């Protein structure tokens, strides 16, 4: 097992593998990023794909790192 591979479903920064409309869930608190809604707390407008979030973006509910989000729907 490769410990750097994470677990299946993790985003892990692999932007090329995600479609623009993919919804992702925080593995810590289960908050879901939906590109159709954006993220008002971080002032991310609706229609922003997960892969286009700013580099400093973190889960608005628990401050989890974006690379640890899991793909819910692609």
mmCIF file of C-alpha atoms in Angstrom:
data_model
loop_
_atom_site.group_PDB
_atom_site.id
_atom_site.type_symbol
_atom_site.label_atom_id
_atom_site.label_comp_id
_atom_site.label_asym_id
_atom_site.label_seq_id
_atom_site.Cartn_x
_atom_site.Cartn_y
_atom_site.Cartn_z
ATOM 1 C CA UNK A 1 0.000 0.000 0.000
ATOM 2 C CA UNK A 2 1.280 3.441 -0.929
ATOM 3 C CA UNK A 3 0.715 5.777 2.070
ATOM 4 C CA UNK A 4 0.972 8.902 -0.098
ATOM 5 C CA UNK A 5 -1.852 7.764 -2.359
ATOM 6 C CA UNK A 6 -4.553 8.561 0.218
ATOM 7 C CA UNK A 7 -7.804 6.698 -0.079
ATOM 8 C CA UNK A 8 -10.120 6.171 -3.020
ATOM 9 C CA UNK A 9 -12.402 9.133 -3.608
ATOM 10 C CA UNK A 10 -9.954 11.720 -2.262
ATOM 11 C CA UNK A 11 -9.298 14.790 -4.363
ATOM 12 C CA UNK A 12 -5.598 14.997 -3.348
ATOM 13 C CA UNK A 13 -5.007 17.918 -5.716
ATOM 14 C CA UNK A 14 -5.660 15.950 -8.900
ATOM 15 C CA UNK A 15 -7.549 18.721 -10.703
ATOM 16 C CA UNK A 16 -7.331 17.102 -14.136
ATOM 17 C CA UNK A 17 -9.478 14.207 -12.911
ATOM 18 C CA UNK A 18 -12.444 16.352 -11.802
ATOM 19 C CA UNK A 19 -15.205 17.671 -14.048
ATOM 20 C CA UNK A 20 -16.272 21.282 -13.401
ATOM 21 C CA UNK A 21 -19.592 20.213 -11.868
ATOM 22 C CA UNK A 22 -18.098 17.724 -9.385
ATOM 23 C CA UNK A 23 -19.371 18.006 -5.811
ATOM 24 C CA UNK A 24 -16.864 17.213 -3.067
ATOM 25 C CA UNK A 25 -17.300 16.455 0.622
ATOM 26 C CA UNK A 26 -15.009 17.279 3.527
ATOM 27 C CA UNK A 27 -13.808 14.028 5.065
ATOM 28 C CA UNK A 28 -13.709 15.638 8.518
ATOM 29 C CA UNK A 29 -17.122 17.302 8.883
ATOM 30 C CA UNK A 30 -19.003 16.143 5.762
ATOM 31 C CA UNK A 31 -19.633 19.676 4.476
ATOM 32 C CA UNK A 32 -20.270 19.489 0.715
ATOM 33 C CA UNK A 33 -18.828 21.967 -1.773
ATOM 34 C CA UNK A 34 -21.362 22.378 -4.574
ATOM 35 C CA UNK A 35 -20.093 24.477 -7.500
ATOM 36 C CA UNK A 36 -23.672 25.517 -8.286
ATOM 37 C CA UNK A 37 -23.791 27.277 -4.890
ATOM 38 C CA UNK A 38 -20.178 28.397 -4.440
ATOM 39 C CA UNK A 39 -19.068 29.306 -0.917
ATOM 40 C CA UNK A 40 -20.462 32.554 0.534
ATOM 41 C CA UNK A 41 -18.172 32.411 3.595
ATOM 42 C CA UNK A 42 -15.058 32.531 1.379
ATOM 43 C CA UNK A 43 -16.796 34.822 -1.153
ATOM 44 C CA UNK A 44 -16.579 32.180 -3.878
ATOM 45 C CA UNK A 45 -19.303 32.907 -6.454
ATOM 46 C CA UNK A 46 -21.809 30.312 -7.619
ATOM 47 C CA UNK A 47 -20.578 28.448 -10.683
ATOM 48 C CA UNK A 48 -16.978 28.159 -9.442
ATOM 49 C CA UNK A 49 -15.608 24.617 -9.938
ATOM 50 C CA UNK A 50 -13.759 23.047 -7.009
ATOM 51 C CA UNK A 51 -10.586 23.053 -9.106
ATOM 52 C CA UNK A 52 -10.821 26.850 -9.479
ATOM 53 C CA UNK A 53 -10.993 27.603 -5.743
ATOM 54 C CA UNK A 54 -8.204 29.867 -4.474
ATOM 55 C CA UNK A 55 -5.116 28.097 -3.137
ATOM 56 C CA UNK A 56 -5.773 29.327 0.402
ATOM 57 C CA UNK A 57 -9.361 27.994 0.438
ATOM 58 C CA UNK A 58 -10.271 25.610 3.268
ATOM 59 C CA UNK A 59 -13.483 23.989 4.453
ATOM 60 C CA UNK A 60 -15.689 26.814 5.775
ATOM 61 C CA UNK A 61 -17.123 24.581 8.489
ATOM 62 C CA UNK A 62 -14.039 22.898 10.032
ATOM 63 C CA UNK A 63 -11.013 24.523 8.312
ATOM 64 C CA UNK A 64 -10.029 21.209 6.668
ATOM 65 C CA UNK A 65 -7.543 21.296 3.789
ATOM 66 C CA UNK A 66 -9.060 21.270 0.273
ATOM 67 C CA UNK A 67 -6.801 18.398 -0.807
ATOM 68 C CA UNK A 68 -8.572 16.112 1.659
ATOM 69 C CA UNK A 69 -12.037 16.504 0.149
ATOM 70 C CA UNK A 70 -13.713 13.412 -1.293
ATOM 71 C CA UNK A 71 -15.578 13.212 -4.586
ATOM 72 C CA UNK A 72 -19.324 12.809 -3.975
ATOM 73 C CA UNK A 73 -20.551 13.204 -7.552
ATOM 74 C CA UNK A 74 -18.610 13.817 -10.719
#
